[in-house]
Amino acid sequence: MPTLQASMQFVATLACGIFAGAAIYINAVEHPARMSCGTLVAATEWAPSYKRATWMQAPLAISGFLFALIAWFAGAGLKWLIGGVLLGLVVPFTFIVIMPVNKRLLSPDLDKSSEEARQLLERWNRLHAVRSALSTLALMIFLLNF
């Protein structure tokens, strides 16, 4: 029977892997595809995509962080705490750094075909890449220390 520590490590790694995979997909595939359709279409499509992704990615980041923390408390090494913190950092980073861009992109007074909208979408993608990097680094730490 698996120990609590091993179970928490597995679940943390699974949540982190799904989060990182989704984040990388958004940066590498979804966002470039939406941008290739022009600013108006990209800005229009971004809102429902963002709302759906929030309900998937937020629970993954939070649960991955919590399970890594529990694994660390259960005796896993310090690297599990470090990986968990890296994954958990995507949440405050999103609220503090990305949220102002999100709010402007969701604003009803934004001209979705404007240069401002294009610049916001490009900035959003660069900021989202930080989430991809943090979660990928956390995943590498988890996989190397499983």
mmCIF file with all atom_site columns, N, CA and C in Angstrom, residues 11-50:
data_model
loop_
_atom_site.group_PDB
_atom_site.id
_atom_site.type_symbol
_atom_site.label_atom_id
_atom_site.label_alt_id
_atom_site.label_comp_id
_atom_site.label_asym_id
_atom_site.label_entity_id
_atom_site.label_seq_id
_atom_site.pdbx_PDB_ins_code
_atom_site.Cartn_x
_atom_site.Cartn_y
_atom_site.Cartn_z
_atom_site.occupancy
_atom_site.B_iso_or_equiv
_atom_site.pdbx_formal_charge
_atom_site.auth_seq_id
_atom_site.auth_comp_id
_atom_site.auth_asym_id
_atom_site.auth_atom_id
_atom_site.pdbx_PDB_model_num
ATOM 1   N N  . VAL A 1 11 ? 0.041   12.686 -6.757  1.00 0.00 ? 11 VAL A N  1
ATOM 2   C CA . VAL A 1 11 ? -1.054  13.602 -7.091  1.00 0.00 ? 11 VAL A CA 1
ATOM 3   C C  . VAL A 1 11 ? -0.510  15.002 -7.395  1.00 0.00 ? 11 VAL A C  1
ATOM 4   N N  . ALA A 1 12 ? 0.492   15.444 -6.651  1.00 0.00 ? 12 ALA A N  1
ATOM 5   C CA . ALA A 1 12 ? 1.100   16.753 -6.926  1.00 0.00 ? 12 ALA A CA 1
ATOM 6   C C  . ALA A 1 12 ? 1.728   16.768 -8.312  1.00 0.00 ? 12 ALA A C  1
ATOM 7   N N  . THR A 1 13 ? 2.429   15.696 -8.652  1.00 0.00 ? 13 THR A N  1
ATOM 8   C CA . THR A 1 13 ? 3.068   15.595 -9.960  1.00 0.00 ? 13 THR A CA 1
ATOM 9   C C  . THR A 1 13 ? 2.024   15.548 -11.074 1.00 0.00 ? 13 THR A C  1
ATOM 10  N N  . LEU A 1 14 ? 0.965   14.809 -10.864 1.00 0.00 ? 14 LEU A N  1
ATOM 11  C CA . LEU A 1 14 ? -0.110  14.731 -11.854 1.00 0.00 ? 14 LEU A CA 1
ATOM 12  C C  . LEU A 1 14 ? -0.750  16.100 -12.079 1.00 0.00 ? 14 LEU A C  1
ATOM 13  N N  . ALA A 1 15 ? -1.124  16.785 -11.002 1.00 0.00 ? 15 ALA A N  1
ATOM 14  C CA . ALA A 1 15 ? -1.746  18.106 -11.125 1.00 0.00 ? 15 ALA A CA 1
ATOM 15  C C  . ALA A 1 15 ? -0.798  19.091 -11.806 1.00 0.00 ? 15 ALA A C  1
ATOM 16  N N  . CYS A 1 16 ? 0.461   19.053 -11.405 1.00 0.00 ? 16 CYS A N  1
ATOM 17  C CA . CYS A 1 16 ? 1.457   19.948 -11.982 1.00 0.00 ? 16 CYS A CA 1
ATOM 18  C C  . CYS A 1 16 ? 1.670   19.640 -13.468 1.00 0.00 ? 16 CYS A C  1
ATOM 19  N N  . GLY A 1 17 ? 1.726   18.366 -13.810 1.00 0.00 ? 17 GLY A N  1
ATOM 20  C CA . GLY A 1 17 ? 1.916   17.979 -15.210 1.00 0.00 ? 17 GLY A CA 1
ATOM 21  C C  . GLY A 1 17 ? 0.773   18.423 -16.097 1.00 0.00 ? 17 GLY A C  1
ATOM 22  N N  . ILE A 1 18 ? -0.447  18.272 -15.606 1.00 0.00 ? 18 ILE A N  1
ATOM 23  C CA . ILE A 1 18 ? -1.613  18.717 -16.380 1.00 0.00 ? 18 ILE A CA 1
ATOM 24  C C  . ILE A 1 18 ? -1.587  20.240 -16.511 1.00 0.00 ? 18 ILE A C  1
ATOM 25  N N  . PHE A 1 19 ? -1.294  20.937 -15.425 1.00 0.00 ? 19 PHE A N  1
ATOM 26  C CA . PHE A 1 19 ? -1.229  22.400 -15.472 1.00 0.00 ? 19 PHE A CA 1
ATOM 27  C C  . PHE A 1 19 ? -0.162  22.848 -16.462 1.00 0.00 ? 19 PHE A C  1
ATOM 28  N N  . ALA A 1 20 ? 1.053   22.304 -16.331 1.00 0.00 ? 20 ALA A N  1
ATOM 29  C CA . ALA A 1 20 ? 2.154   22.722 -17.204 1.00 0.00 ? 20 ALA A CA 1
ATOM 30  C C  . ALA A 1 20 ? 1.831   22.420 -18.666 1.00 0.00 ? 20 ALA A C  1
ATOM 31  N N  . GLY A 1 21 ? 1.281   21.243 -18.925 1.00 0.00 ? 21 GLY A N  1
ATOM 32  C CA . GLY A 1 21 ? 0.922   20.896 -20.301 1.00 0.00 ? 21 GLY A CA 1
ATOM 33  C C  . GLY A 1 21 ? -0.097  21.849 -20.890 1.00 0.00 ? 21 GLY A C  1
ATOM 34  N N  . ALA A 1 22 ? -1.110  22.185 -20.101 1.00 0.00 ? 22 ALA A N  1
ATOM 35  C CA . ALA A 1 22 ? -2.137  23.126 -20.570 1.00 0.00 ? 22 ALA A CA 1
ATOM 36  C C  . ALA A 1 22 ? -1.542  24.517 -20.773 1.00 0.00 ? 22 ALA A C  1
ATOM 37  N N  . ALA A 1 23 ? -0.701  24.948 -19.859 1.00 0.00 ? 23 ALA A N  1
ATOM 38  C CA . ALA A 1 23 ? -0.100  26.284 -19.968 1.00 0.00 ? 23 ALA A CA 1
ATOM 39  C C  . ALA A 1 23 ? 0.787   26.387 -21.204 1.00 0.00 ? 23 ALA A C  1
ATOM 40  N N  . ILE A 1 24 ? 1.602   25.363 -21.429 1.00 0.00 ? 24 ILE A N  1
ATOM 41  C CA . ILE A 1 24 ? 2.467   25.363 -22.612 1.00 0.00 ? 24 ILE A CA 1
ATOM 42  C C  . ILE A 1 24 ? 1.627   25.324 -23.884 1.00 0.00 ? 24 ILE A C  1
ATOM 43  N N  . TYR A 1 25 ? 0.580   24.523 -23.893 1.00 0.00 ? 25 TYR A N  1
ATOM 44  C CA . TYR A 1 25 ? -0.316  24.453 -25.054 1.00 0.00 ? 25 TYR A CA 1
ATOM 45  C C  . TYR A 1 25 ? -0.898  25.836 -25.366 1.00 0.00 ? 25 TYR A C  1
ATOM 46  N N  . ILE A 1 26 ? -1.317  26.538 -24.336 1.00 0.00 ? 26 ILE A N  1
ATOM 47  C CA . ILE A 1 26 ? -1.896  27.870 -24.545 1.00 0.00 ? 26 ILE A CA 1
ATOM 48  C C  . ILE A 1 26 ? -0.867  28.794 -25.190 1.00 0.00 ? 26 ILE A C  1
ATOM 49  N N  . ASN A 1 27 ? 0.363   28.812 -24.656 1.00 0.00 ? 27 ASN A N  1
ATOM 50  C CA . ASN A 1 27 ? 1.398   29.686 -25.210 1.00 0.00 ? 27 ASN A CA 1
ATOM 51  C C  . ASN A 1 27 ? 1.877   29.263 -26.600 1.00 0.00 ? 27 ASN A C  1
ATOM 52  N N  . ALA A 1 28 ? 2.022   27.975 -26.806 1.00 0.00 ? 28 ALA A N  1
ATOM 53  C CA . ALA A 1 28 ? 2.630   27.496 -28.045 1.00 0.00 ? 28 ALA A CA 1
ATOM 54  C C  . ALA A 1 28 ? 1.645   27.259 -29.178 1.00 0.00 ? 28 ALA A C  1
ATOM 55  N N  . VAL A 1 29 ? 0.381   26.982 -28.837 1.00 0.00 ? 29 VAL A N  1
ATOM 56  C CA . VAL A 1 29 ? -0.584  26.594 -29.866 1.00 0.00 ? 29 VAL A CA 1
ATOM 57  C C  . VAL A 1 29 ? -1.802  27.507 -29.899 1.00 0.00 ? 29 VAL A C  1
ATOM 58  N N  . GLU A 1 30 ? -2.539  27.548 -28.794 1.00 0.00 ? 30 GLU A N  1
ATOM 59  C CA . GLU A 1 30 ? -3.822  28.258 -28.813 1.00 0.00 ? 30 GLU A CA 1
ATOM 60  C C  . GLU A 1 30 ? -3.671  29.753 -29.066 1.00 0.00 ? 30 GLU A C  1
ATOM 61  N N  . HIS A 1 31 ? -2.798  30.418 -28.311 1.00 0.00 ? 31 HIS A N  1
ATOM 62  C CA . HIS A 1 31 ? -2.691  31.868 -28.470 1.00 0.00 ? 31 HIS A CA 1
ATOM 63  C C  . HIS A 1 31 ? -2.131  32.252 -29.845 1.00 0.00 ? 31 HIS A C  1
ATOM 64  N N  . PRO A 1 32 ? -1.076  31.610 -30.328 1.00 0.00 ? 32 PRO A N  1
ATOM 65  C CA . PRO A 1 32 ? -0.626  31.950 -31.688 1.00 0.00 ? 32 PRO A CA 1
ATOM 66  C C  . PRO A 1 32 ? -1.716  31.702 -32.745 1.00 0.00 ? 32 PRO A C  1
ATOM 67  N N  . ALA A 1 33 ? -2.502  30.655 -32.579 1.00 0.00 ? 33 ALA A N  1
ATOM 68  C CA . ALA A 1 33 ? -3.578  30.381 -33.534 1.00 0.00 ? 33 ALA A CA 1
ATOM 69  C C  . ALA A 1 33 ? -4.629  31.477 -33.489 1.00 0.00 ? 33 ALA A C  1
ATOM 70  N N  . ARG A 1 34 ? -5.015  31.902 -32.286 1.00 0.00 ? 34 ARG A N  1
ATOM 71  C CA . ARG A 1 34 ? -6.024  32.965 -32.191 1.00 0.00 ? 34 ARG A CA 1
ATOM 72  C C  . ARG A 1 34 ? -5.485  34.265 -32.766 1.00 0.00 ? 34 ARG A C  1
ATOM 73  N N  . MET A 1 35 ? -4.217  34.563 -32.515 1.00 0.00 ? 35 MET A N  1
ATOM 74  C CA . MET A 1 35 ? -3.634  35.796 -33.043 1.00 0.00 ? 35 MET A CA 1
ATOM 75  C C  . MET A 1 35 ? -3.535  35.777 -34.566 1.00 0.00 ? 35 MET A C  1
ATOM 76  N N  . SER A 1 36 ? -3.386  34.604 -35.149 1.00 0.00 ? 36 SER A N  1
ATOM 77  C CA . SER A 1 36 ? -3.292  34.508 -36.613 1.00 0.00 ? 36 SER A CA 1
ATOM 78  C C  . SER A 1 36 ? -4.617  34.843 -37.298 1.00 0.00 ? 36 SER A C  1
ATOM 79  N N  . CYS A 1 37 ? -5.683  34.905 -36.530 1.00 0.00 ? 37 CYS A N  1
ATOM 80  C CA . CYS A 1 37 ? -7.006  35.222 -37.080 1.00 0.00 ? 37 CYS A CA 1
ATOM 81  C C  . CYS A 1 37 ? -7.284  36.720 -37.091 1.00 0.00 ? 37 CYS A C  1
ATOM 82  N N  . GLY A 1 38 ? -6.350  37.519 -36.612 1.00 0.00 ? 38 GLY A N  1
ATOM 83  C CA . GLY A 1 38 ? -6.541  38.964 -36.543 1.00 0.00 ? 38 GLY A CA 1
ATOM 84  C C  . GLY A 1 38 ? -6.934  39.384 -35.140 1.00 0.00 ? 38 GLY A C  1
ATOM 85  N N  . THR A 1 39 ? -6.702  40.640 -34.846 1.00 0.00 ? 39 THR A N  1
ATOM 86  C CA . THR A 1 39 ? -6.911  41.155 -33.491 1.00 0.00 ? 39 THR A CA 1
ATOM 87  C C  . THR A 1 39 ? -8.362  41.059 -33.040 1.00 0.00 ? 39 THR A C  1
ATOM 88  N N  . LEU A 1 40 ? -9.294  41.412 -33.893 1.00 0.00 ? 40 LEU A N  1
ATOM 89  C CA . LEU A 1 40 ? -10.708 41.382 -33.509 1.00 0.00 ? 40 LEU A CA 1
ATOM 90  C C  . LEU A 1 40 ? -11.137 39.975 -33.098 1.00 0.00 ? 40 LEU A C  1
ATOM 91  N N  . VAL A 1 41 ? -10.825 38.997 -33.933 1.00 0.00 ? 41 VAL A N  1
ATOM 92  C CA . VAL A 1 41 ? -11.195 37.613 -33.615 1.00 0.00 ? 41 VAL A CA 1
ATOM 93  C C  . VAL A 1 41 ? -10.434 37.130 -32.383 1.00 0.00 ? 41 VAL A C  1
ATOM 94  N N  . ALA A 1 42 ? -9.160  37.451 -32.302 1.00 0.00 ? 42 ALA A N  1
ATOM 95  C CA . ALA A 1 42 ? -8.348  37.007 -31.166 1.00 0.00 ? 42 ALA A CA 1
ATOM 96  C C  . ALA A 1 42 ? -8.879  37.569 -29.858 1.00 0.00 ? 42 ALA A C  1
ATOM 97  N N  . ALA A 1 43 ? -9.178  38.851 -29.831 1.00 0.00 ? 43 ALA A N  1
ATOM 98  C CA . ALA A 1 43 ? -9.686  39.480 -28.606 1.00 0.00 ? 43 ALA A CA 1
ATOM 99  C C  . ALA A 1 43 ? -11.075 38.950 -28.257 1.00 0.00 ? 43 ALA A C  1
ATOM 100 N N  . THR A 1 44 ? -11.867 38.646 -29.268 1.00 0.00 ? 44 THR A N  1
ATOM 101 C CA . THR A 1 44 ? -13.210 38.100 -29.030 1.00 0.00 ? 44 THR A CA 1
ATOM 102 C C  . THR A 1 44 ? -13.134 36.678 -28.492 1.00 0.00 ? 44 THR A C  1
ATOM 103 N N  . GLU A 1 45 ? -12.250 35.871 -29.041 1.00 0.00 ? 45 GLU A N  1
ATOM 104 C CA . GLU A 1 45 ? -12.107 34.473 -28.627 1.00 0.00 ? 45 GLU A CA 1
ATOM 105 C C  . GLU A 1 45 ? -11.401 34.357 -27.283 1.00 0.00 ? 45 GLU A C  1
ATOM 106 N N  . TRP A 1 46 ? -10.523 35.308 -26.968 1.00 0.00 ? 46 TRP A N  1
ATOM 107 C CA . TRP A 1 46 ? -9.729  35.233 -25.744 1.00 0.00 ? 46 TRP A CA 1
ATOM 108 C C  . TRP A 1 46 ? -10.613 35.145 -24.497 1.00 0.00 ? 46 TRP A C  1
ATOM 109 N N  . ALA A 1 47 ? -11.680 35.954 -24.452 1.00 0.00 ? 47 ALA A N  1
ATOM 110 C CA . ALA A 1 47 ? -12.515 36.025 -23.238 1.00 0.00 ? 47 ALA A CA 1
ATOM 111 C C  . ALA A 1 47 ? -13.122 34.677 -22.847 1.00 0.00 ? 47 ALA A C  1
ATOM 112 N N  . PRO A 1 48 ? -13.834 33.979 -23.740 1.00 0.00 ? 48 PRO A N  1
ATOM 113 C CA . PRO A 1 48 ? -14.388 32.692 -23.307 1.00 0.00 ? 48 PRO A CA 1
ATOM 114 C C  . PRO A 1 48 ? -13.306 31.636 -23.040 1.00 0.00 ? 48 PRO A C  1
ATOM 115 N N  . SER A 1 49 ? -12.211 31.698 -23.781 1.00 0.00 ? 49 SER A N  1
ATOM 116 C CA . SER A 1 49 ? -11.112 30.768 -23.542 1.00 0.00 ? 49 SER A CA 1
ATOM 117 C C  . SER A 1 49 ? -10.518 30.996 -22.153 1.00 0.00 ? 49 SER A C  1
ATOM 118 N N  . TYR A 1 50 ? -10.305 32.252 -21.810 1.00 0.00 ? 50 TYR A N  1
ATOM 119 C CA . TYR A 1 50 ? -9.757  32.609 -20.499 1.00 0.00 ? 50 TYR A CA 1
ATOM 120 C C  . TYR A 1 50 ? -10.681 32.123 -19.380 1.00 0.00 ? 50 TYR A C  1
#
